[in-house]
Coordinates of N, CA and C in Angstrom, one line a residue:
M1 N 220.1 -138.5 130.9 CA 219.7 -137.3 131.5 C 218.6 -136.7 130.7
E2 N 217.6 -136.2 131.3 CA 216.4 -135.7 130.6 C 216.6 -134.2 130.3
L3 N 215.9 -133.8 129.3 CA 215.9 -132.4 128.9 C 215.1 -131.5 129.9
T4 N 215.5 -130.3 130.1 CA 214.8 -129.4 131.0 C 214.5 -128.1 130.2
S5 N 213.7 -127.3 130.8 CA 213.4 -126.0 130.2 C 214.7 -125.2 130.0
L6 N 215.6 -125.4 130.9 CA 216.9 -124.7 130.9 C 217.7 -125.0 129.6
D7 N 217.6 -126.3 129.2 CA 218.3 -126.7 127.9 C 217.7 -125.9 126.7
F8 N 216.4 -125.7 126.7 CA 215.8 -124.9 125.6 C 216.1 -123.4 125.7
Q9 N 216.2 -123.0 126.9 CA 216.5 -121.5 127.1 C 217.9 -121.3 126.6
Q10 N 218.8 -122.3 126.8 CA 220.2 -122.1 126.3 C 220.2 -122.1 124.8
A11 N 219.3 -122.8 124.1 CA 219.2 -122.8 122.7 C 218.8 -121.4 122.2
R12 N 217.8 -120.9 122.9 CA 217.3 -119.5 122.5 C 218.4 -118.5 122.7
I13 N 219.2 -118.6 123.7 CA 220.3 -117.6 123.9 C 221.3 -117.8 122.8
K14 N 221.6 -119.0 122.4 CA 222.6 -119.2 121.3 C 222.1 -118.6 120.0
Q15 N 220.8 -118.7 119.8 CA 220.2 -118.1 118.6 C 220.4 -116.6 118.6
V16 N 220.1 -116.0 119.8 CA 220.2 -114.5 119.9 C 221.7 -114.1 119.8
L17 N 222.6 -114.9 120.3 CA 224.0 -114.7 120.1 C 224.5 -114.6 118.7
F18 N 224.0 -115.5 117.8 CA 224.3 -115.5 116.4 C 223.8 -114.2 115.8
K19 N 222.5 -113.8 116.1 CA 221.9 -112.6 115.5 C 222.7 -111.4 115.9
S20 N 223.2 -111.4 117.2 CA 223.9 -110.2 117.7 C 225.3 -110.1 116.9
R21 N 225.9 -111.3 116.8 CA 227.2 -111.3 116.1 C 227.1 -110.8 114.6
L22 N 226.0 -111.4 114.0 CA 225.8 -111.0 112.6 C 225.5 -109.5 112.5
R23 N 224.7 -109.0 113.3 CA 224.3 -107.6 113.3 C 225.6 -106.7 113.5
S24 N 226.5 -107.1 114.4 CA 227.7 -106.4 114.6 C 228.6 -106.4 113.4
V25 N 228.6 -107.4 112.6 CA 229.4 -107.5 111.4 C 228.7 -106.5 110.4
L26 N 227.4 -106.5 110.3 CA 226.7 -105.7 109.3 C 226.8 -104.2 109.6
Y27 N 227.0 -103.9 110.9 CA 227.2 -102.5 111.3 C 228.6 -102.1 111.5
G28 N 229.6 -103.0 111.1 CA 231.0 -102.6 111.0 C 231.7 -102.7 112.4
V29 N 231.1 -103.3 113.4 CA 231.7 -103.4 114.7 C 232.8 -104.5 114.7
R30 N 232.6 -105.5 114.0 CA 233.5 -106.7 113.9 C 233.6 -107.2 112.5
E31 N 234.7 -108.0 112.3 CA 234.9 -108.6 111.0 C 234.2 -110.0 111.0
A32 N 233.7 -110.4 109.9 CA 233.1 -111.7 109.7 C 234.2 -112.8 109.6
D33 N 234.0 -113.9 110.2 CA 234.9 -115.0 110.0 C 234.1 -116.2 109.5
D34 N 234.7 -117.2 108.9 CA 234.0 -118.4 108.4 C 233.3 -119.2 109.5
A35 N 233.9 -119.1 110.7 CA 233.3 -119.9 111.8 C 231.9 -119.4 112.1
L36 N 231.6 -118.1 111.8 CA 230.3 -117.5 112.1 C 229.2 -118.3 111.3
F37 N 229.5 -118.8 110.2 CA 228.6 -119.4 109.3 C 228.7 -120.9 109.2
S38 N 229.5 -121.5 110.0 CA 229.7 -123.0 110.0 C 228.7 -123.6 111.0
V39 N 227.9 -124.6 110.6 CA 227.0 -125.3 111.4 C 227.8 -126.0 112.6
R40 N 229.0 -126.5 112.2 CA 229.8 -127.2 113.2 C 230.3 -126.3 114.3
D41 N 230.6 -125.0 113.9 CA 231.2 -124.1 114.9 C 230.1 -123.2 115.5
N42 N 228.9 -123.3 115.0 CA 227.8 -122.5 115.6 C 227.3 -123.0 116.9
P43 N 227.2 -122.2 117.9 CA 226.7 -122.7 119.2 C 225.4 -123.4 119.2
L44 N 224.5 -123.0 118.4 CA 223.2 -123.7 118.3 C 223.4 -125.0 117.6
G45 N 224.2 -125.0 116.6 CA 224.5 -126.3 115.9 C 225.1 -127.3 116.8
Q46 N 226.0 -126.8 117.6 CA 226.7 -127.7 118.6 C 225.7 -128.2 119.6
W47 N 224.7 -127.3 120.0 CA 223.7 -127.7 121.0 C 222.8 -128.8 120.4
I48 N 222.5 -128.6 119.1 CA 221.6 -129.7 118.5 C 222.4 -131.0 118.5
E49 N 223.7 -131.0 118.2 CA 224.4 -132.2 118.1 C 224.7 -132.9 119.5
T50 N 225.0 -132.0 120.5 CA 225.4 -132.6 121.8 C 224.3 -132.7 122.8
V51 N 223.2 -132.0 122.6 CA 222.1 -132.0 123.6 C 220.9 -132.6 123.1
I52 N 220.4 -132.2 121.9 CA 219.1 -132.7 121.4 C 219.2 -134.0 120.7
K53 N 220.1 -134.2 119.8 CA 220.2 -135.5 119.1 C 220.4 -136.7 120.0
P54 N 221.3 -136.6 121.0 CA 221.4 -137.8 121.9 C 220.2 -138.1 122.6
R55 N 219.3 -137.1 122.9 CA 218.1 -137.4 123.6 C 216.8 -137.6 122.8
A56 N 216.8 -136.9 121.7 CA 215.6 -136.9 120.8 C 215.8 -137.6 119.5
G57 N 217.0 -138.0 119.2 CA 217.3 -138.6 117.9 C 217.1 -137.6 116.8
S58 N 216.8 -138.2 115.6 CA 216.7 -137.4 114.4 C 215.2 -137.3 114.0
T59 N 214.4 -136.7 114.9 CA 213.0 -136.6 114.6 C 212.7 -135.5 113.6
A60 N 211.5 -135.4 113.1 CA 211.1 -134.4 112.1 C 211.4 -133.0 112.7
A61 N 211.2 -132.8 114.0 CA 211.4 -131.5 114.6 C 212.9 -131.2 114.6
V62 N 213.7 -132.1 114.9 CA 215.2 -131.9 114.9 C 215.7 -131.6 113.5
R63 N 215.2 -132.4 112.5 CA 215.6 -132.1 111.1 C 215.1 -130.7 110.7
E64 N 213.9 -130.3 111.1 CA 213.4 -128.9 110.8 C 214.3 -127.9 111.4
L65 N 214.7 -128.1 112.7 CA 215.6 -127.2 113.4 C 216.9 -127.0 112.6
E66 N 217.5 -128.2 112.2 CA 218.7 -128.2 111.5 C 218.6 -127.4 110.1
R67 N 217.4 -127.6 109.5 CA 217.2 -127.0 108.2 C 217.1 -125.5 108.4
L68 N 216.4 -125.0 109.4 CA 216.3 -123.6 109.7 C 217.6 -123.0 110.1
L69 N 218.4 -123.7 110.9 CA 219.7 -123.2 111.2 C 220.6 -123.0 110.0
S70 N 220.5 -124.0 109.1 CA 221.3 -124.0 107.9 C 220.9 -122.8 107.0
G71 N 219.6 -122.6 106.9 CA 219.0 -121.4 106.1 C 219.5 -120.1 106.8
T72 N 219.4 -120.0 108.1 CA 219.9 -118.8 108.8 C 221.3 -118.5 108.5
L73 N 222.2 -119.5 108.6 CA 223.6 -119.3 108.3 C 223.9 -118.9 106.9
Q74 N 223.2 -119.6 105.9 CA 223.4 -119.3 104.5 C 222.9 -117.8 104.3
T75 N 221.8 -117.4 104.8 CA 221.3 -116.1 104.6 C 222.3 -115.1 105.2
G76 N 222.8 -115.4 106.4 CA 223.7 -114.5 107.1 C 225.0 -114.3 106.2
R77 N 225.5 -115.4 105.7 CA 226.6 -115.3 104.8 C 226.3 -114.4 103.6
Q78 N 225.2 -114.6 103.0 CA 224.8 -113.7 101.8 C 224.7 -112.3 102.2
L79 N 224.2 -112.0 103.4 CA 224.1 -110.6 103.9 C 225.5 -110.0 104.1
V80 N 226.4 -110.8 104.6 CA 227.8 -110.3 104.8 C 228.4 -110.0 103.5
T81 N 228.2 -110.9 102.5 CA 228.7 -110.7 101.2 C 228.2 -109.4 100.6
M82 N 226.9 -109.2 100.7 CA 226.3 -107.9 100.3 C 227.0 -106.7 100.9
H83 N 227.2 -106.8 102.2 CA 227.8 -105.8 103.0 C 229.2 -105.5 102.5
Q84 N 230.0 -106.6 102.2 CA 231.4 -106.4 101.7 C 231.4 -105.8 100.3
R85 N 230.3 -106.0 99.6 CA 230.3 -105.4 98.2 C 229.8 -103.9 98.3
G86 N 229.5 -103.4 99.5 CA 229.1 -102.0 99.6 C 227.6 -101.8 99.7
Q87 N 226.9 -102.9 99.6 CA 225.4 -102.8 99.7 C 224.9 -102.9 101.2
L88 N 225.3 -101.8 101.9 CA 225.1 -101.8 103.3 C 223.7 -101.8 103.7
E89 N 222.9 -100.9 103.2 CA 221.5 -100.8 103.5 C 220.7 -102.1 103.2
E90 N 221.0 -102.7 102.0 CA 220.3 -103.9 101.6 C 220.7 -105.0 102.5
A91 N 221.9 -105.1 102.9 CA 222.4 -106.2 103.8 C 221.7 -106.0 105.2
R92 N 221.6 -104.8 105.7 CA 221.0 -104.6 107.0 C 219.5 -104.8 106.9
K93 N 218.9 -104.5 105.8 CA 217.4 -104.8 105.7 C 217.2 -106.3 105.7
G94 N 218.2 -107.0 105.2 CA 218.1 -108.5 105.1 C 218.0 -109.1 106.5
L95 N 218.3 -108.4 107.5 CA 218.2 -108.9 108.9 C 216.8 -109.4 109.2
E96 N 215.8 -108.8 108.5 CA 214.4 -109.2 108.6 C 214.3 -110.7 108.3
Q97 N 215.0 -111.2 107.3 CA 215.0 -112.6 106.9 C 215.5 -113.5 108.1
I98 N 216.6 -113.0 108.8 CA 217.1 -113.7 109.9 C 216.1 -113.7 111.0
E99 N 215.4 -112.7 111.2 CA 214.3 -112.7 112.2 C 213.2 -113.7 111.9
T100 N 212.9 -113.8 110.6 CA 211.9 -114.7 110.2 C 212.3 -116.2 110.5
Y101 N 213.6 -116.5 110.2 CA 214.1 -117.8 110.6 C 214.1 -118.0 112.1
G102 N 214.5 -116.9 112.8 CA 214.5 -117.0 114.3 C 213.1 -117.3 114.8
S103 N 212.1 -116.7 114.3 CA 210.7 -116.9 114.7 C 210.3 -118.4 114.4
R104 N 210.7 -118.9 113.3 CA 210.4 -120.3 113.0 C 211.1 -121.2 113.9
M105 N 212.4 -120.9 114.2 CA 213.1 -121.8 115.1 C 212.5 -121.7 116.5
E106 N 212.0 -120.6 116.9 CA 211.4 -120.5 118.2 C 210.2 -121.4 118.3
D107 N 209.4 -121.4 117.2 CA 208.2 -122.2 117.1 C 208.6 -123.7 117.3
V108 N 209.6 -124.1 116.6 CA 210.1 -125.5 116.7 C 210.6 -125.8 118.1
L109 N 211.4 -124.9 118.6 CA 211.9 -125.1 120.0 C 210.8 -125.2 121.0
R110 N 209.8 -124.4 120.9 CA 208.7 -124.4 121.8 C 207.9 -125.8 121.7
K111 N 207.7 -126.2 120.5 CA 207.0 -127.5 120.3 C 207.9 -128.6 120.8
M112 N 209.2 -128.6 120.6 CA 210.0 -129.7 121.1 C 210.0 -129.6 122.6
E113 N 210.1 -128.5 123.2 CA 210.1 -128.3 124.6 C 208.9 -128.9 125.2
Q114 N 207.7 -128.7 124.6 CA 206.4 -129.2 125.2 C 206.4 -130.7 125.1
E115 N 207.0 -131.3 124.0 CA 207.0 -132.7 123.9 C 208.1 -133.4 124.7
L116 N 209.2 -132.8 125.0 CA 210.3 -133.5 125.6 C 210.6 -133.2 127.0
V117 N 210.0 -132.1 127.5 CA 210.3 -131.7 128.9 C 209.1 -132.2 129.8

């Protein structure tokens, strides 16, 4: 089965979902759980494993996407740790780093979409 623009739109939605969940933790709406920061449990990580890798293999773009996702999750975990230590404003300001990772992921996804669709 070939990749479609819808596949890449799903990846973008999964990225937004993570940012939304992280934001809700940093603003005290929900509790953080380890699954939030697990590549295996992350919806975008699952998408990479089940949708992209079977069709695109382990190309440089796929590896870059995995690296960016890992960095996003690590940074998110650090921000939650800061929040738990009472560094609320610093943790919330750190969401800028998450946005930077998101922008880079969007660039990679756009490039992959142009090459694969």
